[in-house]
Coordinates of C-alpha atoms in Angstrom, one line a residue:
M18 CA 0.0 0.0 0.0
A19 CA 2.8 2.5 1.0
A20 CA 4.8 1.6 -2.2
A21 CA 1.7 2.1 -4.3
G22 CA 1.0 5.5 -2.6
V23 CA 4.6 6.7 -3.2
A24 CA 4.3 5.7 -6.9
A25 CA 1.0 7.5 -7.2
T26 CA 2.4 10.6 -5.6
V27 CA 5.3 10.6 -8.0
V28 CA 3.1 10.4 -11.1
G29 CA 0.5 12.7 -9.6
L30 CA -2.3 10.2 -9.7
T31 CA -4.9 9.2 -7.2
P32 CA -3.5 6.2 -5.2
T33 CA -4.6 2.8 -6.5
L34 CA -3.8 -0.8 -5.4
V35 CA -2.7 -3.0 -8.2
A36 CA -2.8 -6.7 -7.2
S37 CA -0.1 -9.1 -8.4
P38 CA -1.0 -11.3 -11.3
Q39 CA -0.8 -14.4 -9.0
L40 CA -3.5 -12.9 -6.7
L41 CA -5.8 -12.4 -9.7
A42 CA -5.1 -15.7 -11.3
Q43 CA -7.7 -18.4 -11.5
T44 CA -8.1 -22.1 -12.2
Y45 CA -10.3 -23.1 -15.1
Y46 CA -11.4 -26.6 -15.8
L47 CA -12.9 -28.5 -18.7
R48 CA -14.5 -31.9 -18.0
G49 CA -14.4 -34.9 -20.3
T50 CA -17.1 -36.3 -22.6
N51 CA -20.5 -36.4 -20.9
I52 CA -20.9 -40.1 -21.2
G53 CA -21.2 -43.0 -18.8
D54 CA -21.1 -42.6 -15.0
E55 CA -19.5 -39.2 -14.8
P56 CA -18.5 -37.7 -11.4
T57 CA -20.3 -34.7 -10.0
D58 CA -18.6 -31.3 -10.1
A59 CA -17.6 -31.7 -6.5
E60 CA -16.1 -35.1 -7.2
F61 CA -14.3 -33.7 -10.2
T62 CA -12.8 -30.8 -8.3
A63 CA -11.6 -33.3 -5.6
F64 CA -10.0 -35.3 -8.5
M65 CA -8.2 -32.1 -9.6
G66 CA -6.9 -31.6 -6.0
R67 CA -5.4 -35.1 -6.1
V68 CA -3.6 -34.4 -9.4
F69 CA -2.3 -31.0 -8.2
A70 CA -1.0 -32.6 -4.9
G71 CA 0.6 -35.6 -6.7
T72 CA 2.4 -33.3 -9.2
A73 CA 3.4 -30.7 -6.6
T74 CA 1.4 -28.1 -8.6
V75 CA 0.1 -25.1 -6.6
P76 CA -3.0 -23.7 -8.2
P77 CA -4.3 -20.2 -7.6
S78 CA -6.4 -19.7 -4.5
G79 CA -10.1 -19.4 -4.8
P80 CA -12.7 -21.7 -6.3
P81 CA -12.1 -23.0 -9.8
T82 CA -14.1 -21.8 -12.8
K83 CA -15.9 -24.4 -14.9
I84 CA -15.8 -24.0 -18.7
D85 CA -19.3 -25.3 -19.4
Y86 CA -19.1 -26.5 -22.9
N87 CA -21.3 -29.2 -24.4
A88 CA -18.8 -32.1 -24.0
G89 CA -20.9 -34.1 -26.4
F90 CA -20.0 -37.1 -28.6
W91 CA -23.0 -37.4 -30.8
P92 CA -25.0 -39.7 -30.7
V93 CA -23.7 -41.7 -27.7
S94 CA -23.2 -39.0 -25.0
H95 CA -26.0 -38.3 -22.5
G96 CA -27.7 -35.7 -24.7
G97 CA -28.1 -38.3 -27.5
L98 CA -29.1 -36.7 -30.8
D99 CA -29.3 -33.3 -29.2
D100 CA -25.6 -33.2 -28.3
L101 CA -23.0 -31.7 -30.5
K102 CA -20.7 -33.8 -32.6
W103 CA -17.1 -34.2 -31.5
D104 CA -15.4 -31.5 -33.6
A105 CA -18.2 -29.0 -32.8
S106 CA -18.0 -29.7 -29.1
V107 CA -14.2 -29.4 -29.0
S108 CA -14.4 -26.1 -30.9
Q109 CA -17.0 -24.8 -28.5
G110 CA -14.8 -25.6 -25.5
A111 CA -11.8 -23.9 -27.0
A112 CA -13.9 -20.8 -27.8
L113 CA -15.3 -20.5 -24.3
L114 CA -11.8 -20.9 -22.9
A115 CA -10.6 -18.0 -25.1
D116 CA -13.5 -15.9 -23.8
E117 CA -11.9 -16.1 -20.4
Q118 CA -8.7 -14.3 -21.7
I119 CA -6.4 -16.8 -20.0
G120 CA -3.2 -15.1 -18.8
D121 CA -0.2 -15.1 -16.6
G122 CA -0.5 -17.3 -13.5
D123 CA -3.8 -19.0 -14.6
V124 CA -4.1 -22.8 -14.5
V125 CA -6.1 -24.7 -17.1
F126 CA -7.1 -28.2 -15.9
A127 CA -8.6 -30.5 -18.6
F128 CA -9.6 -34.1 -18.8
S129 CA -10.1 -36.3 -21.9
Q130 CA -12.2 -34.3 -24.4
G131 CA -11.6 -31.3 -22.3
A132 CA -7.8 -31.8 -23.0
V133 CA -8.5 -31.9 -26.7
A134 CA -10.3 -28.5 -26.4
A135 CA -7.5 -27.1 -24.3
S136 CA -5.0 -28.4 -26.9
K137 CA -6.9 -26.6 -29.7
Y138 CA -6.9 -23.4 -27.6
K139 CA -3.2 -23.8 -26.8
G140 CA -2.4 -24.2 -30.5
E141 CA -4.2 -20.9 -31.2
H142 CA -2.8 -19.0 -28.3
A143 CA 1.0 -19.3 -27.7
N144 CA 2.8 -18.0 -24.6
T145 CA -0.2 -17.0 -22.6
G146 CA 1.7 -17.4 -19.3
A147 CA -0.8 -20.0 -18.1
T148 CA 0.0 -23.6 -16.9
F149 CA -1.9 -26.4 -18.6
V150 CA -2.6 -29.7 -16.7
L151 CA -3.9 -32.2 -19.3
V152 CA -5.0 -35.6 -17.9
E153 CA -5.8 -38.5 -20.2
N154 CA -5.1 -36.4 -23.2
P155 CA -6.1 -38.0 -26.6
N156 CA -3.7 -35.4 -28.2
R157 CA -0.6 -36.7 -26.2
A158 CA 2.2 -36.5 -28.8
N159 CA 3.4 -40.1 -28.4
G160 CA 0.4 -42.2 -27.2
G161 CA -2.7 -40.2 -27.7
V162 CA -5.1 -41.8 -30.2
L163 CA -5.7 -38.5 -32.0
S164 CA -1.9 -38.2 -32.6
R165 CA -1.4 -41.9 -33.5
F166 CA -3.8 -41.5 -36.5
A167 CA -3.3 -37.8 -37.2
G168 CA -5.0 -36.6 -40.3
L169 CA -7.8 -39.2 -40.3
K170 CA -11.4 -38.1 -40.0
I171 CA -14.6 -40.1 -39.2
P172 CA -17.2 -38.2 -41.3
I173 CA -20.5 -39.4 -39.7
L174 CA -19.3 -38.8 -36.1
D175 CA -17.4 -35.7 -37.2
V176 CA -14.2 -36.8 -35.4
T177 CA -11.0 -35.3 -36.7
F178 CA -7.7 -36.9 -35.5
S179 CA -6.1 -33.5 -34.8
G180 CA -2.5 -34.5 -34.0
A181 CA -0.3 -33.6 -31.1
T182 CA -0.7 -31.0 -28.4
P183 CA 1.7 -28.2 -29.4
D184 CA 4.6 -27.3 -27.1
N185 CA 4.6 -23.6 -27.8
G186 CA 5.8 -21.8 -24.7
D187 CA 3.3 -22.4 -21.8
L188 CA 4.2 -24.9 -19.0
T189 CA 2.3 -28.1 -19.5
L190 CA 1.8 -31.3 -17.5
D191 CA 0.6 -34.2 -19.7
I192 CA -0.6 -37.1 -17.5
A193 CA -1.6 -40.5 -19.0
R194 CA -2.6 -43.7 -17.4
Q195 CA -0.6 -46.7 -18.7
Y196 CA -2.7 -48.8 -21.2
S197 CA -5.6 -46.4 -21.4
G198 CA -6.5 -46.4 -25.0
W199 CA -7.3 -42.7 -25.4
S200 CA -3.9 -41.5 -24.1
D201 CA -1.6 -44.6 -24.3
F202 CA -2.5 -46.3 -27.5
P203 CA 0.1 -48.7 -29.0
T204 CA 2.7 -47.5 -31.5
Y205 CA 2.3 -50.8 -33.4
P206 CA -1.5 -51.5 -33.6
L207 CA -0.8 -54.8 -35.5
N208 CA 0.2 -56.2 -32.1
L209 CA -3.4 -57.2 -31.5
L210 CA -2.7 -58.2 -27.9
A211 CA -1.6 -54.6 -27.2
T212 CA -4.4 -53.1 -29.1
A213 CA -7.1 -55.2 -27.4
N214 CA -5.5 -54.3 -24.1
A215 CA -5.7 -50.6 -24.9
V216 CA -9.3 -50.8 -26.0
L217 CA -10.2 -52.5 -22.7
G218 CA -8.2 -49.8 -21.0
I219 CA -10.7 -47.3 -22.2
V220 CA -13.4 -49.2 -20.3
Y221 CA -11.5 -50.1 -17.2
L222 CA -9.0 -47.2 -16.8
H223 CA -9.9 -44.0 -18.6
G224 CA -13.1 -42.7 -16.9
P225 CA -12.4 -44.4 -13.6
T226 CA -9.2 -42.4 -13.2
Q227 CA -11.4 -39.6 -11.9
R228 CA -12.3 -41.7 -8.9
V229 CA -9.0 -43.2 -8.0
E230 CA -8.6 -42.3 -4.3
D231 CA -4.9 -42.8 -4.1
L232 CA -4.1 -41.0 -7.3
E233 CA -2.0 -38.4 -5.4
A234 CA 0.2 -41.2 -4.0
Q235 CA 0.5 -42.9 -7.4
L236 CA 1.6 -39.7 -9.1
A237 CA 4.0 -38.9 -6.3
A238 CA 5.5 -42.4 -6.5
I239 CA 6.4 -42.2 -10.2
P240 CA 10.2 -42.7 -10.5
T241 CA 11.5 -39.5 -12.1
D242 CA 14.6 -41.4 -13.2
D243 CA 12.7 -43.9 -15.3
P244 CA 12.0 -42.6 -18.8
D245 CA 9.1 -45.0 -19.3
Y246 CA 7.1 -43.1 -16.7
Y247 CA 8.6 -39.6 -16.5
Q248 CA 10.1 -37.4 -19.2
Q249 CA 10.7 -33.6 -19.5
H250 CA 11.0 -32.0 -23.0
G251 CA 10.8 -28.3 -23.6
N252 CA 8.1 -26.8 -21.5
T253 CA 6.2 -30.1 -21.1
T254 CA 6.5 -32.7 -18.4
Y255 CA 5.1 -36.2 -19.2
Y256 CA 3.8 -38.6 -16.6
L257 CA 2.7 -42.2 -17.1
I258 CA 0.8 -43.7 -14.2
P259 CA 1.7 -47.4 -13.9
T260 CA -1.0 -49.9 -14.2
D261 CA -0.5 -53.1 -12.2
R262 CA -3.1 -55.4 -13.7
L263 CA -3.4 -55.5 -17.5
P264 CA -6.9 -54.5 -18.7
L265 CA -6.7 -57.6 -20.9
L266 CA -7.1 -59.7 -17.7
R267 CA -9.8 -57.6 -16.0
P268 CA -12.8 -59.3 -17.6
F269 CA -11.7 -62.6 -16.1
G270 CA -11.6 -61.4 -12.5
G271 CA -13.9 -63.6 -10.4
I272 CA -14.0 -66.3 -13.1
V273 CA -10.4 -67.4 -13.3
P274 CA -8.6 -68.0 -9.9
E275 CA -6.6 -65.0 -8.8
P276 CA -3.2 -66.8 -8.6
I277 CA -3.5 -67.7 -12.3
L278 CA -4.3 -64.1 -13.3
V279 CA -1.4 -62.9 -11.2
A280 CA 1.0 -65.4 -12.9
L281 CA -0.2 -64.5 -16.4
N282 CA 0.1 -60.7 -15.9
E283 CA 3.9 -60.6 -16.1
P284 CA 4.6 -62.5 -19.3
L285 CA 1.6 -60.9 -21.0
R286 CA 2.9 -57.5 -20.1
V287 CA 6.2 -58.3 -21.9
L288 CA 4.2 -59.1 -25.1
V289 CA 2.0 -56.1 -24.8
E290 CA 5.0 -53.7 -24.3
T291 CA 6.4 -54.9 -27.6
G292 CA 3.6 -52.9 -29.1
Y293 CA 5.0 -49.6 -27.7
D294 CA 7.9 -47.3 -28.4
R295 CA 8.3 -45.1 -25.3
T296 CA 11.6 -43.5 -26.4
D297 CA 10.3 -39.9 -26.5
Y298 CA 6.9 -38.8 -25.4
S299 CA 7.3 -35.3 -26.9
T300 CA 7.8 -36.5 -30.5
P301 CA 4.5 -36.8 -32.4
T302 CA 4.4 -40.5 -33.3
R303 CA 1.9 -42.0 -35.7
A304 CA 1.0 -45.6 -35.8
Q305 CA 3.6 -47.9 -37.4
L306 CA 3.6 -51.3 -38.8
L307 CA 6.1 -53.6 -37.1
P308 CA 8.7 -53.1 -34.4
K309 CA 12.2 -54.3 -34.5
I310 CA 12.4 -57.2 -32.0
D311 CA 15.5 -59.0 -30.8
P312 CA 14.2 -62.6 -30.4
V313 CA 16.9 -63.5 -28.0
E314 CA 16.2 -60.6 -25.7
L315 CA 12.4 -61.2 -26.0
T316 CA 12.9 -64.9 -25.1
R317 CA 15.0 -63.9 -22.1
D318 CA 12.5 -61.3 -21.0
L319 CA 9.6 -63.8 -21.3
A320 CA 11.5 -66.4 -19.3
D321 CA 12.2 -63.9 -16.5
A322 CA 8.7 -62.6 -16.5
T323 CA 7.2 -66.1 -16.4
A324 CA 9.3 -67.0 -13.4
A325 CA 8.4 -63.8 -11.7
G326 CA 4.7 -64.3 -12.5
V327 CA 4.7 -67.8 -11.1
A328 CA 6.4 -66.6 -7.9
K329 CA 3.8 -63.8 -7.5
G330 CA 1.0 -66.2 -8.3
L331 CA 2.2 -68.7 -5.6
A332 CA 2.6 -65.8 -3.1
S333 CA -1.0 -64.6 -3.8
A334 CA -2.2 -68.2 -3.1
G335 CA -0.3 -68.2 0.2
I336 CA 2.3 -70.6 -1.0
S337 CA 6.0 -69.8 -0.6
P338 CA 8.8 -71.8 -2.2
A339 CA 10.4 -74.2 0.3
P340 CA 14.1 -73.4 1.0
A341 CA 16.7 -75.9 -0.3
A342 CA 17.3 -78.6 2.2
T343 CA 20.8 -79.5 3.3
A344 CA 22.0 -83.0 3.9
D345 CA 21.5 -82.6 7.6
Q346 CA 18.1 -81.0 7.2
A347 CA 16.4 -83.2 4.6
P348 CA 12.6 -83.4 4.9
D349 CA 11.4 -86.5 6.7
S350 CA 9.0 -87.3 3.8
L351 CA 11.9 -87.3 1.3
A352 CA 14.5 -89.2 3.4
A353 CA 15.3 -92.7 2.2
P354 CA 15.0 -95.7 4.6
D355 CA 18.2 -96.8 6.1
L356 CA 20.1 -99.8 5.0
G357 CA 18.8 -101.9 7.9
E358 CA 15.2 -101.4 6.7
R359 CA 16.2 -102.2 3.1
S360 CA 17.9 -105.4 4.3
E361 CA 14.7 -106.4 6.2
A362 CA 12.7 -105.9 3.0
Q363 CA 15.2 -108.0 0.9
Q364 CA 15.3 -110.7 3.5
A365 CA 11.5 -110.8 3.8
A366 CA 11.2 -111.0 0.0
T367 CA 13.7 -113.8 -0.3
T368 CA 12.1 -115.8 2.5
L369 CA 8.6 -115.4 1.1
T370 CA 9.7 -116.3 -2.4
A371 CA 11.4 -119.4 -1.1
D372 CA 8.2 -120.3 0.9
D373 CA 6.1 -119.9 -2.2
D374 CA 8.5 -122.1 -4.3
A375 CA 8.6 -124.7 -1.5
G376 CA 4.9 -124.8 -1.2
A377 CA 4.5 -125.2 -4.9
G378 CA 7.1 -128.0 -5.0
A379 CA 5.7 -129.9 -2.0
G380 CA 2.3 -130.0 -3.6
G381 CA 3.8 -131.8 -6.7
G382 CA 0.9 -132.3 -9.0
G383 CA -1.6 -131.9 -6.2
E384 CA -2.9 -128.8 -4.4
T385 CA -2.1 -127.7 -0.8
A386 CA -4.2 -125.1 1.1
E387 CA -1.9 -122.3 0.0
T388 CA -1.2 -123.0 -3.6
P389 CA -4.6 -121.9 -5.1
A390 CA -4.2 -118.4 -3.5
A391 CA -0.6 -118.3 -4.6
R392 CA -1.6 -119.2 -8.2
K393 CA -4.4 -116.6 -8.3
A394 CA -2.3 -113.9 -6.8
P395 CA 1.4 -114.5 -7.6
G396 CA 3.7 -112.6 -5.2
A397 CA 0.9 -111.8 -2.8
K398 CA 3.1 -112.5 0.2
L399 CA 5.9 -110.3 -1.3
R400 CA 3.4 -107.5 -1.8
K401 CA 2.2 -107.9 1.8
A402 CA 5.7 -107.7 3.1
L403 CA 6.3 -104.5 1.1
R404 CA 3.0 -103.1 2.4
D405 CA 4.1 -103.9 5.9
L406 CA 7.4 -102.1 5.3
A407 CA 5.8 -99.0 3.8
P408 CA 4.9 -97.4 7.1
K409 CA 8.6 -97.8 8.0
I410 CA 9.7 -96.0 4.9
G411 CA 7.4 -93.1 5.5
A412 CA 8.1 -92.9 9.2
T413 CA 9.5 -89.8 10.9
A414 CA 13.1 -89.4 11.7
E415 CA 12.4 -90.1 15.4
Q416 CA 10.7 -93.3 14.6
R417 CA 13.5 -94.4 12.3
A418 CA 16.0 -93.6 15.0
E419 CA 14.1 -95.7 17.6
R420 CA 13.9 -98.7 15.2
K421 CA 17.6 -98.3 14.4
A422 CA 18.4 -98.4 18.1
E423 CA 16.2 -101.5 18.6
R424 CA 17.9 -103.3 15.7
A425 CA 21.3 -102.4 17.2
A426 CA 20.3 -103.8 20.5
K427 CA 18.9 -106.9 18.9
R428 CA 22.1 -107.4 16.9
E429 CA 24.1 -107.0 20.1
T430 CA 21.9 -109.6 21.9
E431 CA 22.3 -111.9 18.9
R432 CA 26.1 -111.5 19.0
A433 CA 26.2 -112.2 22.7
T434 CA 24.1 -115.3 22.4
A435 CA 26.2 -116.5 19.5
S436 CA 29.3 -116.0 21.6
E437 CA 27.9 -118.0 24.5
Q438 CA 26.9 -120.8 22.2
S439 CA 30.4 -120.8 20.7
E440 CA 32.0 -121.1 24.1
D441 CA 29.6 -124.0 25.0
R442 CA 30.6 -125.8 21.8
S443 CA 34.3 -125.4 22.4
A444 CA 34.3 -126.8 26.0
P445 CA 33.3 -130.5 25.1
E446 CA 35.9 -130.5 22.3
S447 CA 38.6 -129.8 24.9
D448 CA 37.3 -132.7 27.1
D449 CA 37.3 -135.0 24.1
K450 CA 40.9 -134.1 23.2
S451 CA 42.1 -134.8 26.7
E452 CA 40.7 -138.3 26.9
P453 CA 43.3 -140.0 24.7
A454 CA 46.1 -138.4 26.7
D455 CA 44.6 -139.8 29.9
R456 CA 44.3 -143.3 28.4
E457 CA 47.9 -143.2 27.2
A458 CA 49.0 -142.1 30.6
G459 CA 47.1 -145.0 32.1

């Protein structure tokens, strides 16, 4: 106030207060096509707030001003046959924005068709001093569908593919959601997997972006050192919001088990990404035929993605890979039976086979009580012995240790008994040997 008064005194004028441009600046917004389940104005302004916060953009104070254009897409928008066709609606939005005399410090926030209208205005008014925040922009230079097929026109719907948003002096933030077909359409549409994924992205990602509650966090988390998701060229900063689940898999949710969808997501993403060239988001890039693909690199990427997908799928199912077992920590269920148990099995098999042969031989041409069963089920006793042994093979380590100790004690007892019997046999032999000597002496 004092400075203004001094200046007024110097020039001999009545003192006046001239506010700075920032204090007079305003935020203007253009909504997207009036189609589907559109958010209310209050919900849309909350959406704007999340985008501003996530990109560290400070808008002017005061309530934003709505550019109330038709936002029609004849004949499928809410107004039906009464709505404007695409080109007429876009032109109306650009004209209404021009009526506001956008200037220094203003912010223009535009979504979807609104971004097309803002791009048209921007091309007609360079260096306004305003900041443009374009979300899901169909005119995005490398990715927007109106840039991919620039020069085409759909006569009945009156849709002109108007090319890329110009970078002509004003600061611009261009924010796209990965795989949303309006703003992130494939460079190589003949990759039908990528094209189908982008078309489904229009359904599952484009409009719902306005209601993503953690959009601020998603934008803030974008790695600024990864050119796939963040680039700066000239006066424009390009953001690509990562999409975790491919739109291609979204229709199968609730039908196909979740672990399978999780496992498929990674390798399918590798194939979908071969339909994109994300080298430079600022270069207007039309649709092209075929990419240059290194088959060796693609095979390696697919193998890595498949392994990662399987691991994530198992994790989502609550299954974690078991750590490799050491020799001292082998799982009980995989440990082989010890040699003593194998010896028992072999001995039982030999004995039972001999018994079967003996029984058959003793019967000669006749039949004993056992030979009919033996003939009907050859090796029945052998199988029974192996079945009896099976619980031992699958036993726990503690049970095997107990049986091993029992066998060791049994062998020790058998050795002691054999030693006693050997001593008993050797004593009479000594007596017999001494008898001739006694007789000779007599």
